[in-house]
Amino acid sequence: MQWFQRNITTVQELARHIPMEEEYIARLEEIARRFPISIPEYYLSLVDPGDPDDPIRRMCVPTLEESIASGEWDTSGEKENTVMEGLQHKYRQTALILSTNQCAMYCRHCFRKRMIGQHDDEVIKNFDRIIDYIKEHPEIDNVLISGGDALFVNDRVLRTYLEQLSELEQLHFIRLGTRIPVTFPQRITDDPDLLDIFRRCSERKSLYISTQYNHPRELTPQSQNAVSALLDSGVIVHNQTVLLQRVNDDPDTLAALMNGLTRLRVIPYYVFQCRPVSHVKTSFQIPLKRGCEIIEQAKLKCNGYAKRFRYAMSHWRGKIEILGMMNGKDMLFKFHQARDPKDNDTIFTSRVKDDQTWLDATLT
């Protein structure tokens, strides 16, 4: 895509915008060879170059912490749930399509760090086969197109996907997972053909955009214009925030974000516990106990609509809602969705240590 060519893609380019020492540059270049850099000039303009702890910077600029390999590549069992290249079927009613391995921006906290910007082994190879699979599984009533970023594919390809999916009577709605309204809103506001695609699709099938605002400073006038354009084209927009260390891990920041989203008519959907992904875990995860405290304090500062989100984790066994603490030691959880039907709607407790950031496969 033409606009992608204007992205900052090297540490040397970054150093022209953000002051860095030569020794630091050399070490970051080693990290960037493993985990590529790609930052739209627009998003980089939101960074305060004089603040090394700037929260926007933490989400887009690599740090030396990224060299720490603790964690796992696949924390939610995507490999086990892959039924063919580019298609996952973990939850009975939902099919997940990986449309691309690229994004408008490569977020440093990405949970698909194993593949984004690197290889396309896990993305679509044959869309007709995916359509056939969905038809063969009438229990599937919604499809999520993700990646990478669903809006990174070109308009012609996206139109094909949406037209074919819209023809399936079994589908109640279609979702697109994208961070482009946040990282490069001009992709939306400057492309009338894209908005026409959305308008035509939403006339036939409910169309949702699942985006990811993580900090209130991302709610810029440009981003607000993109959201308004999506809403005007008939798209429903909701948001999935990730709770990130030194980005939004305080009640005031999180509450400001949620209240800001509702002002824009964006529906707060989830606040996710950051996954223990390799080369991400050390930099961005916070303890579960602290997460609960932040969430509850933030909700006290939110209006009723802004506090509708669920605090959850995308675990190997399912999407688990984190309900809160009991007696200061045990934490209460509930399966919001489950890989195994016997776990559906199950409520359980687990003894959680002060520094614990995740549940293991046995949910302890």
mmCIF file of C-alpha atoms in Angstrom:
data_model
loop_
_atom_site.group_PDB
_atom_site.id
_atom_site.type_symbol
_atom_site.label_atom_id
_atom_site.label_comp_id
_atom_site.label_asym_id
_atom_site.label_seq_id
_atom_site.Cartn_x
_atom_site.Cartn_y
_atom_site.Cartn_z
ATOM 1 C CA MET A 1 0.000 0.000 0.000
ATOM 2 C CA GLN A 2 1.290 3.418 -0.895
ATOM 3 C CA TRP A 3 0.711 4.974 2.521
ATOM 4 C CA PHE A 4 2.626 2.163 4.206
ATOM 5 C CA GLN A 5 5.796 3.263 2.394
ATOM 6 C CA ARG A 6 5.841 6.440 4.492
ATOM 7 C CA ASN A 7 6.213 4.469 7.717
ATOM 8 C CA ILE A 8 9.295 4.645 9.912
ATOM 9 C CA THR A 9 10.870 1.211 9.576
ATOM 10 C CA THR A 10 14.447 1.472 10.917
ATOM 11 C CA VAL A 11 16.088 2.452 14.183
ATOM 12 C CA GLN A 12 18.168 5.030 12.316
ATOM 13 C CA GLU A 13 14.986 6.720 11.093
ATOM 14 C CA LEU A 14 13.578 6.636 14.610
ATOM 15 C CA ALA A 15 16.725 8.265 15.952
ATOM 16 C CA ARG A 16 16.054 11.287 13.759
ATOM 17 C CA HIS A 17 12.761 11.805 15.601
ATOM 18 C CA ILE A 18 13.646 10.567 19.087
ATOM 19 C CA PRO A 19 17.031 11.287 20.717
ATOM 20 C CA MET A 20 19.040 8.077 21.231
ATOM 21 C CA GLU A 21 22.636 7.303 22.151
ATOM 22 C CA GLU A 22 24.702 5.455 19.525
ATOM 23 C CA GLU A 23 25.231 2.430 21.782
ATOM 24 C CA TYR A 24 21.491 2.224 22.391
ATOM 25 C CA ILE A 25 20.795 2.452 18.651
ATOM 26 C CA ALA A 26 23.078 -0.507 17.924
ATOM 27 C CA ARG A 27 21.357 -2.690 20.512
ATOM 28 C CA LEU A 28 17.881 -1.743 19.273
ATOM 29 C CA GLU A 29 18.905 -2.628 15.731
ATOM 30 C CA GLU A 30 19.550 -6.188 16.914
ATOM 31 C CA ILE A 31 16.009 -6.329 18.315
ATOM 32 C CA ALA A 32 14.511 -4.805 15.158
ATOM 33 C CA ARG A 33 16.128 -7.500 13.018
ATOM 34 C CA ARG A 34 14.114 -10.041 15.020
ATOM 35 C CA PHE A 35 10.936 -8.014 15.504
ATOM 36 C CA PRO A 36 10.394 -5.450 12.725
ATOM 37 C CA ILE A 37 9.594 -1.789 13.276
ATOM 38 C CA SER A 38 6.818 -0.031 11.389
ATOM 39 C CA ILE A 39 5.325 3.220 12.673
ATOM 40 C CA PRO A 40 3.147 5.623 10.670
ATOM 41 C CA GLU A 41 4.442 9.182 10.784
ATOM 42 C CA TYR A 42 1.047 10.195 12.150
ATOM 43 C CA TYR A 43 1.323 7.903 15.187
ATOM 44 C CA LEU A 44 4.952 8.813 15.812
ATOM 45 C CA SER A 45 3.867 12.462 15.955
ATOM 46 C CA LEU A 46 1.883 11.602 19.113
ATOM 47 C CA VAL A 47 5.100 10.637 20.938
ATOM 48 C CA ASP A 48 6.796 13.155 23.229
ATOM 49 C CA PRO A 49 10.436 12.764 22.045
ATOM 50 C CA GLY A 50 11.778 14.190 25.296
ATOM 51 C CA ASP A 51 10.027 11.658 27.532
ATOM 52 C CA PRO A 52 11.619 8.174 27.581
ATOM 53 C CA ASP A 53 8.593 6.892 29.540
ATOM 54 C CA ASP A 54 6.007 8.335 27.152
ATOM 55 C CA PRO A 55 3.141 5.780 26.999
ATOM 56 C CA ILE A 56 2.626 6.214 23.251
ATOM 57 C CA ARG A 57 6.321 5.608 22.702
ATOM 58 C CA ARG A 58 6.179 2.366 24.701
ATOM 59 C CA MET A 59 3.571 0.950 22.325
ATOM 60 C CA CYS A 60 5.462 1.658 19.103
ATOM 61 C CA VAL A 61 9.209 2.037 19.805
ATOM 62 C CA PRO A 62 11.289 -1.037 20.747
ATOM 63 C CA THR A 63 13.113 -1.133 24.069
ATOM 64 C CA LEU A 64 15.945 -3.271 25.401
ATOM 65 C CA GLU A 65 13.398 -5.174 27.525
ATOM 66 C CA GLU A 66 12.170 -6.715 24.288
ATOM 67 C CA SER A 67 15.281 -8.899 24.184
ATOM 68 C CA ILE A 68 14.011 -10.859 27.229
ATOM 69 C CA ALA A 69 12.575 -14.114 25.914
ATOM 70 C CA SER A 70 10.475 -15.189 28.920
ATOM 71 C CA GLY A 71 6.932 -16.250 28.076
ATOM 72 C CA GLU A 72 5.371 -18.283 25.267
ATOM 73 C CA TRP A 73 4.697 -17.634 21.590
ATOM 74 C CA ASP A 74 1.141 -18.978 21.531
ATOM 75 C CA THR A 75 -0.586 -18.254 24.840
ATOM 76 C CA SER A 76 -4.183 -19.009 23.827
ATOM 77 C CA GLY A 77 -3.855 -22.224 21.820
ATOM 78 C CA GLU A 78 -4.130 -20.751 18.317
ATOM 79 C CA LYS A 79 -2.184 -23.656 16.806
ATOM 80 C CA GLU A 80 -4.568 -26.250 18.249
ATOM 81 C CA ASN A 81 -7.581 -24.280 17.008
ATOM 82 C CA THR A 82 -6.348 -23.826 13.428
ATOM 83 C CA VAL A 83 -8.464 -25.928 11.053
ATOM 84 C CA MET A 84 -6.747 -24.759 7.854
ATOM 85 C CA GLU A 85 -4.326 -22.035 6.803
ATOM 86 C CA GLY A 86 -5.810 -18.713 7.864
ATOM 87 C CA LEU A 87 -8.816 -20.113 9.761
ATOM 88 C CA GLN A 88 -9.241 -20.795 13.479
ATOM 89 C CA HIS A 89 -12.351 -22.266 15.103
ATOM 90 C CA LYS A 90 -11.962 -22.140 18.876
ATOM 91 C CA TYR A 91 -15.440 -21.061 19.937
ATOM 92 C CA ARG A 92 -18.467 -22.884 18.542
ATOM 93 C CA GLN A 93 -20.207 -19.864 17.007
ATOM 94 C CA THR A 94 -17.156 -17.894 15.841
ATOM 95 C CA ALA A 95 -14.749 -18.384 12.950
ATOM 96 C CA LEU A 96 -11.510 -16.369 13.070
ATOM 97 C CA ILE A 97 -9.824 -15.519 9.767
ATOM 98 C CA LEU A 98 -6.204 -14.359 9.685
ATOM 99 C CA SER A 99 -6.193 -12.159 6.592
ATOM 100 C CA THR A 100 -2.609 -10.881 6.665
ATOM 101 C CA ASN A 101 0.591 -10.920 8.711
ATOM 102 C CA GLN A 102 1.030 -7.154 8.383
ATOM 103 C CA CYS A 103 -0.291 -4.085 10.190
ATOM 104 C CA ALA A 104 -0.212 -0.337 9.712
ATOM 105 C CA MET A 105 1.912 -0.324 12.884
ATOM 106 C CA TYR A 106 3.776 -3.106 14.639
ATOM 107 C CA CYS A 107 2.788 -2.726 18.287
ATOM 108 C CA ARG A 108 5.530 -3.790 20.673
ATOM 109 C CA HIS A 109 2.987 -5.594 22.893
ATOM 110 C CA CYS A 110 1.526 -7.680 20.039
ATOM 111 C CA PHE A 111 0.284 -11.129 21.097
ATOM 112 C CA ARG A 112 1.026 -12.532 17.602
ATOM 113 C CA LYS A 113 4.628 -11.361 17.750
ATOM 114 C CA ARG A 114 5.655 -14.778 16.429
ATOM 115 C CA MET A 115 4.366 -13.930 12.943
ATOM 116 C CA ILE A 116 3.551 -10.225 12.486
ATOM 117 C CA GLY A 117 5.762 -8.636 9.849
ATOM 118 C CA GLN A 118 7.750 -11.835 9.533
ATOM 119 C CA HIS A 119 6.043 -14.809 7.855
ATOM 120 C CA ASP A 120 2.669 -15.593 6.302
ATOM 121 C CA ASP A 121 2.514 -19.285 7.236
ATOM 122 C CA GLU A 122 -0.664 -18.785 9.276
ATOM 123 C CA VAL A 123 -2.679 -16.489 7.003
ATOM 124 C CA ILE A 124 -5.249 -17.103 4.270
ATOM 125 C CA LYS A 125 -4.154 -19.154 1.288
ATOM 126 C CA ASN A 126 -7.546 -20.160 -0.122
ATOM 127 C CA PHE A 127 -10.608 -18.090 0.791
ATOM 128 C CA ASP A 128 -12.997 -20.402 -1.098
ATOM 129 C CA ARG A 129 -12.024 -23.269 1.215
ATOM 130 C CA ILE A 130 -12.738 -21.067 4.217
ATOM 131 C CA ILE A 131 -16.198 -20.218 2.857
ATOM 132 C CA ASP A 132 -16.865 -23.922 2.323
ATOM 133 C CA TYR A 133 -15.817 -24.708 5.912
ATOM 134 C CA ILE A 134 -18.188 -22.086 7.306
ATOM 135 C CA LYS A 135 -21.049 -23.455 5.217
ATOM 136 C CA GLU A 136 -20.288 -26.944 6.521
ATOM 137 C CA HIS A 137 -20.549 -25.674 10.117
ATOM 138 C CA PRO A 138 -23.978 -24.045 10.502
ATOM 139 C CA GLU A 139 -23.269 -23.395 14.192
ATOM 140 C CA ILE A 140 -20.946 -20.577 13.080
ATOM 141 C CA ASP A 141 -23.027 -17.388 13.205
ATOM 142 C CA ASN A 142 -20.277 -14.768 13.140
ATOM 143 C CA VAL A 143 -16.865 -14.279 11.568
ATOM 144 C CA LEU A 144 -13.950 -12.197 12.820
ATOM 145 C CA ILE A 145 -11.448 -11.089 10.172
ATOM 146 C CA SER A 146 -8.179 -10.261 11.876
ATOM 147 C CA GLY A 147 -4.486 -10.672 11.176
ATOM 148 C CA GLY A 148 -2.277 -8.676 11.365
ATOM 149 C CA ASP A 149 -4.714 -5.905 10.689
ATOM 150 C CA ALA A 150 -7.890 -6.596 8.703
ATOM 151 C CA LEU A 151 -7.789 -3.106 7.161
ATOM 152 C CA PHE A 152 -4.250 -3.548 5.930
ATOM 153 C CA VAL A 153 -5.484 -5.677 3.029
ATOM 154 C CA ASN A 154 -6.332 -3.646 -0.060
ATOM 155 C CA ASP A 155 -9.873 -2.539 -0.870
ATOM 156 C CA ARG A 156 -10.355 -5.044 -3.683
ATOM 157 C CA VAL A 157 -9.518 -8.021 -1.447
ATOM 158 C CA LEU A 158 -11.551 -6.675 1.465
ATOM 159 C CA ARG A 159 -14.548 -6.122 -0.809
ATOM 160 C CA THR A 160 -14.323 -9.753 -1.966
ATOM 161 C CA TYR A 161 -14.187 -11.049 1.604
ATOM 162 C CA LEU A 162 -17.143 -8.989 2.787
ATOM 163 C CA GLU A 163 -19.290 -9.655 -0.269
ATOM 164 C CA GLN A 164 -18.878 -13.419 -0.015
ATOM 165 C CA LEU A 165 -19.408 -13.496 3.740
ATOM 166 C CA SER A 166 -22.472 -11.242 3.463
ATOM 167 C CA GLU A 167 -24.112 -13.827 1.220
ATOM 168 C CA LEU A 168 -24.065 -16.439 3.995
ATOM 169 C CA GLU A 169 -27.501 -16.478 5.625
ATOM 170 C CA GLN A 170 -26.161 -18.291 8.687
ATOM 171 C CA LEU A 171 -24.029 -15.297 9.698
ATOM 172 C CA HIS A 172 -25.618 -12.752 12.025
ATOM 173 C CA PHE A 173 -22.724 -10.317 11.742
ATOM 174 C CA ILE A 174 -19.141 -9.836 10.559
ATOM 175 C CA ARG A 175 -16.323 -8.311 12.599
ATOM 176 C CA LEU A 176 -13.077 -6.678 11.487
ATOM 177 C CA GLY A 177 -10.175 -6.549 13.942
ATOM 178 C CA THR A 178 -8.131 -3.423 13.267
ATOM 179 C CA ARG A 179 -6.043 -0.816 15.053
ATOM 180 C CA ILE A 180 -5.981 1.490 12.027
ATOM 181 C CA PRO A 181 -8.545 3.961 13.487
ATOM 182 C CA VAL A 182 -5.923 4.475 16.214
ATOM 183 C CA THR A 183 -2.606 4.195 14.402
ATOM 184 C CA PHE A 184 -3.410 5.542 10.933
ATOM 185 C CA PRO A 185 -6.934 7.035 10.744
ATOM 186 C CA GLN A 186 -6.210 8.555 7.319
ATOM 187 C CA ARG A 187 -6.551 5.059 5.874
ATOM 188 C CA ILE A 188 -10.267 5.479 6.641
ATOM 189 C CA THR A 189 -10.959 9.179 6.193
ATOM 190 C CA ASP A 190 -8.971 9.503 2.938
ATOM 191 C CA ASP A 191 -10.431 6.440 1.218
ATOM 192 C CA PRO A 192 -14.047 6.924 0.100
ATOM 193 C CA ASP A 193 -13.960 3.533 -1.639
ATOM 194 C CA LEU A 194 -13.309 1.820 1.687
ATOM 195 C CA LEU A 195 -16.238 3.590 3.294
ATOM 196 C CA ASP A 196 -18.409 2.608 0.324
ATOM 197 C CA ILE A 197 -17.439 -1.030 0.887
ATOM 198 C CA PHE A 198 -18.531 -0.724 4.509
ATOM 199 C CA ARG A 199 -21.763 1.037 3.583
ATOM 200 C CA ARG A 200 -22.753 -1.636 1.082
ATOM 201 C CA CYS A 201 -21.850 -4.486 3.433
ATOM 202 C CA SER A 202 -23.683 -2.999 6.422
ATOM 203 C CA GLU A 203 -26.854 -2.754 4.337
ATOM 204 C CA ARG A 204 -26.823 -6.546 4.035
ATOM 205 C CA LYS A 205 -25.184 -7.716 7.257
ATOM 206 C CA SER A 206 -24.339 -6.110 10.592
ATOM 207 C CA LEU A 207 -20.703 -5.038 10.416
ATOM 208 C CA TYR A 208 -18.568 -4.419 13.512
ATOM 209 C CA ILE A 209 -15.140 -2.847 13.843
ATOM 210 C CA SER A 210 -13.176 -4.134 16.843
ATOM 211 C CA THR A 211 -10.435 -1.632 17.472
ATOM 212 C CA GLN A 212 -7.876 -1.067 20.234
ATOM 213 C CA TYR A 213 -7.454 2.286 21.955
ATOM 214 C CA ASN A 214 -5.106 1.908 24.916
ATOM 215 C CA HIS A 215 -4.514 5.495 26.017
ATOM 216 C CA PRO A 216 -6.650 8.678 25.993
ATOM 217 C CA ARG A 217 -3.979 10.536 23.991
ATOM 218 C CA GLU A 218 -4.843 8.260 21.069
ATOM 219 C CA LEU A 219 -8.279 9.914 20.912
ATOM 220 C CA THR A 220 -7.063 12.639 18.561
ATOM 221 C CA PRO A 221 -9.235 14.771 16.238
ATOM 222 C CA GLN A 222 -7.996 12.689 13.287
ATOM 223 C CA SER A 223 -8.958 9.466 15.027
ATOM 224 C CA GLN A 224 -12.329 10.888 16.037
ATOM 225 C CA ASN A 225 -12.987 11.755 12.378
ATOM 226 C CA ALA A 226 -12.222 8.187 11.383
ATOM 227 C CA VAL A 227 -14.650 6.825 13.971
ATOM 228 C CA SER A 228 -17.359 9.234 12.804
ATOM 229 C CA ALA A 229 -16.805 8.150 9.188
ATOM 230 C CA LEU A 230 -17.167 4.492 10.185
ATOM 231 C CA LEU A 231 -20.349 5.156 12.133
ATOM 232 C CA ASP A 232 -21.794 7.191 9.273
ATOM 233 C CA SER A 233 -21.169 4.257 6.933
ATOM 234 C CA GLY A 234 -23.273 1.977 9.116
ATOM 235 C CA VAL A 235 -20.459 0.271 11.006
ATOM 236 C CA ILE A 236 -20.743 -0.437 14.751
ATOM 237 C CA VAL A 237 -17.478 0.339 16.560
ATOM 238 C CA HIS A 238 -16.381 -1.241 19.812
ATOM 239 C CA ASN A 239 -13.049 -1.231 21.604
ATOM 240 C CA GLN A 240 -10.806 -3.819 23.229
ATOM 241 C CA THR A 241 -8.135 -2.262 25.442
ATOM 242 C CA VAL A 242 -5.071 -4.139 26.689
ATOM 243 C CA LEU A 243 -3.953 -3.364 30.240
ATOM 244 C CA LEU A 244 -0.288 -2.443 29.765
ATOM 245 C CA GLN A 245 2.469 -1.698 32.224
ATOM 246 C CA ARG A 246 3.473 1.991 32.193
ATOM 247 C CA VAL A 247 0.883 2.766 29.509
ATOM 248 C CA ASN A 248 -2.573 2.650 31.096
ATOM 249 C CA ASP A 249 -2.025 0.836 34.399
ATOM 250 C CA ASP A 250 -3.542 3.525 36.600
ATOM 251 C CA PRO A 251 -7.225 4.262 37.307
ATOM 252 C CA ASP A 252 -7.229 7.874 36.099
ATOM 253 C CA THR A 253 -5.771 7.005 32.686
ATOM 254 C CA LEU A 254 -8.068 4.018 32.183
ATOM 255 C CA ALA A 255 -11.164 5.952 33.261
ATOM 256 C CA ALA A 256 -10.273 8.878 30.984
ATOM 257 C CA LEU A 257 -9.951 6.443 28.104
ATOM 258 C CA MET A 258 -13.297 4.727 28.725
ATOM 259 C CA ASN A 259 -15.165 7.993 29.233
ATOM 260 C CA GLY A 260 -13.534 9.376 26.094
ATOM 261 C CA LEU A 261 -14.587 6.359 24.045
ATOM 262 C CA THR A 262 -18.224 6.681 25.040
ATOM 263 C CA ARG A 263 -18.149 10.361 24.044
ATOM 264 C CA LEU A 264 -17.094 9.174 20.577
ATOM 265 C CA ARG A 265 -19.938 6.581 20.484
ATOM 266 C CA VAL A 266 -17.394 3.743 20.699
ATOM 267 C CA ILE A 267 -18.597 0.857 22.872
ATOM 268 C CA PRO A 268 -16.107 -0.314 25.551
ATOM 269 C CA TYR A 269 -16.044 -4.100 25.159
ATOM 270 C CA TYR A 270 -13.067 -5.687 26.954
ATOM 271 C CA VAL A 271 -10.038 -4.690 28.966
ATOM 272 C CA PHE A 272 -7.682 -7.592 28.409
ATOM 273 C CA GLN A 273 -4.964 -8.807 30.714
ATOM 274 C CA CYS A 274 -1.786 -8.606 28.628
ATOM 275 C CA ARG A 275 -0.756 -12.082 27.528
ATOM 276 C CA PRO A 276 2.537 -13.675 28.677
ATOM 277 C CA VAL A 277 3.972 -13.595 25.165
ATOM 278 C CA SER A 278 7.687 -14.143 24.593
ATOM 279 C CA HIS A 279 9.550 -10.818 24.409
ATOM 280 C CA VAL A 280 6.393 -9.046 25.663
ATOM 281 C CA LYS A 281 5.686 -10.515 29.106
ATOM 282 C CA THR A 282 8.449 -8.713 31.010
ATOM 283 C CA SER A 283 7.800 -5.345 29.364
ATOM 284 C CA PHE A 284 4.024 -5.081 29.578
ATOM 285 C CA GLN A 285 2.346 -7.548 31.948
ATOM 286 C CA ILE A 286 1.126 -6.469 35.389
ATOM 287 C CA PRO A 287 0.032 -8.714 38.294
ATOM 288 C CA LEU A 288 -3.582 -9.847 38.327
ATOM 289 C CA LYS A 289 -4.211 -8.489 41.814
ATOM 290 C CA ARG A 290 -2.995 -5.066 40.797
ATOM 291 C CA GLY A 291 -5.057 -5.292 37.620
ATOM 292 C CA CYS A 292 -8.222 -5.887 39.647
ATOM 293 C CA GLU A 293 -7.477 -2.870 41.829
ATOM 294 C CA ILE A 294 -6.928 -0.651 38.791
ATOM 295 C CA ILE A 295 -10.107 -1.855 37.097
ATOM 296 C CA GLU A 296 -12.323 -1.343 40.142
ATOM 297 C CA GLN A 297 -10.895 2.096 40.916
ATOM 298 C CA ALA A 298 -11.253 3.132 37.274
ATOM 299 C CA LYS A 299 -14.894 2.033 37.187
ATOM 300 C CA LEU A 300 -15.646 4.331 40.109
ATOM 301 C CA LYS A 301 -14.604 7.207 37.839
ATOM 302 C CA CYS A 302 -16.688 6.026 34.868
ATOM 303 C CA ASN A 303 -20.320 6.609 33.989
ATOM 304 C CA GLY A 304 -22.605 3.637 33.547
ATOM 305 C CA TYR A 305 -21.949 3.224 29.834
ATOM 306 C CA ALA A 306 -18.188 3.654 30.160
ATOM 307 C CA LYS A 307 -17.916 0.887 32.775
ATOM 308 C CA ARG A 308 -19.673 -1.784 30.697
ATOM 309 C CA PHE A 309 -16.408 -3.471 29.682
ATOM 310 C CA ARG A 310 -15.290 -6.841 31.049
ATOM 311 C CA TYR A 311 -11.828 -7.433 32.489
ATOM 312 C CA ALA A 312 -10.750 -10.694 30.851
ATOM 313 C CA MET A 313 -7.925 -12.889 29.641
ATOM 314 C CA SER A 314 -7.728 -14.860 26.389
ATOM 315 C CA HIS A 315 -6.571 -18.127 27.930
ATOM 316 C CA TRP A 316 -5.775 -21.449 26.266
ATOM 317 C CA ARG A 317 -9.055 -22.820 27.688
ATOM 318 C CA GLY A 318 -11.191 -19.847 26.717
ATOM 319 C CA LYS A 319 -12.052 -16.231 27.311
ATOM 320 C CA ILE A 320 -12.085 -15.911 31.091
ATOM 321 C CA GLU A 321 -13.629 -12.952 32.870
ATOM 322 C CA ILE A 322 -11.665 -11.746 35.901
ATOM 323 C CA LEU A 323 -14.373 -10.877 38.419
ATOM 324 C CA GLY A 324 -12.267 -9.725 41.369
ATOM 325 C CA MET A 325 -10.749 -10.674 44.705
ATOM 326 C CA MET A 326 -12.292 -12.684 47.547
ATOM 327 C CA ASN A 327 -10.916 -12.644 51.117
ATOM 328 C CA GLY A 328 -7.706 -10.974 49.931
ATOM 329 C CA LYS A 329 -6.192 -14.234 48.645
ATOM 330 C CA ASP A 330 -8.550 -15.940 46.199
ATOM 331 C CA MET A 331 -9.604 -14.482 42.870
ATOM 332 C CA LEU A 332 -12.986 -15.113 41.275
ATOM 333 C CA PHE A 333 -13.191 -15.989 37.575
ATOM 334 C CA LYS A 334 -15.883 -16.963 35.072
ATOM 335 C CA PHE A 335 -15.682 -18.507 31.613
ATOM 336 C CA HIS A 336 -17.138 -15.944 29.237
ATOM 337 C CA GLN A 337 -16.473 -18.332 26.337
ATOM 338 C CA ALA A 338 -14.889 -21.759 26.484
ATOM 339 C CA ARG A 339 -12.962 -24.036 24.162
ATOM 340 C CA ASP A 340 -14.486 -27.077 25.890
ATOM 341 C CA PRO A 341 -18.307 -26.873 26.210
ATOM 342 C CA LYS A 342 -18.167 -28.352 29.715
ATOM 343 C CA ASP A 343 -16.448 -25.162 30.893
ATOM 344 C CA ASN A 344 -19.220 -22.890 29.605
ATOM 345 C CA ASP A 345 -20.414 -20.384 32.235
ATOM 346 C CA THR A 346 -18.285 -22.048 34.916
ATOM 347 C CA ILE A 347 -17.397 -19.832 37.869
ATOM 348 C CA PHE A 348 -14.264 -20.767 39.793
ATOM 349 C CA THR A 349 -11.747 -19.416 42.264
ATOM 350 C CA SER A 350 -7.978 -19.585 42.250
ATOM 351 C CA ARG A 351 -5.396 -18.699 44.873
ATOM 352 C CA VAL A 352 -3.359 -15.932 43.234
ATOM 353 C CA LYS A 353 0.098 -14.823 44.342
ATOM 354 C CA ASP A 354 0.903 -11.131 44.610
ATOM 355 C CA ASP A 355 3.158 -11.197 41.529
ATOM 356 C CA GLN A 356 1.093 -13.651 39.452
ATOM 357 C CA THR A 357 0.133 -12.358 35.988
ATOM 358 C CA TRP A 358 -1.605 -15.350 34.355
ATOM 359 C CA LEU A 359 -3.310 -18.686 35.010
ATOM 360 C CA ASP A 360 -1.597 -21.885 33.934
ATOM 361 C CA ALA A 361 -3.386 -24.528 31.870
ATOM 362 C CA THR A 362 -4.904 -26.101 34.986
ATOM 363 C CA LEU A 363 -6.308 -22.667 35.973
ATOM 364 C CA THR A 364 -4.228 -22.382 39.148
#
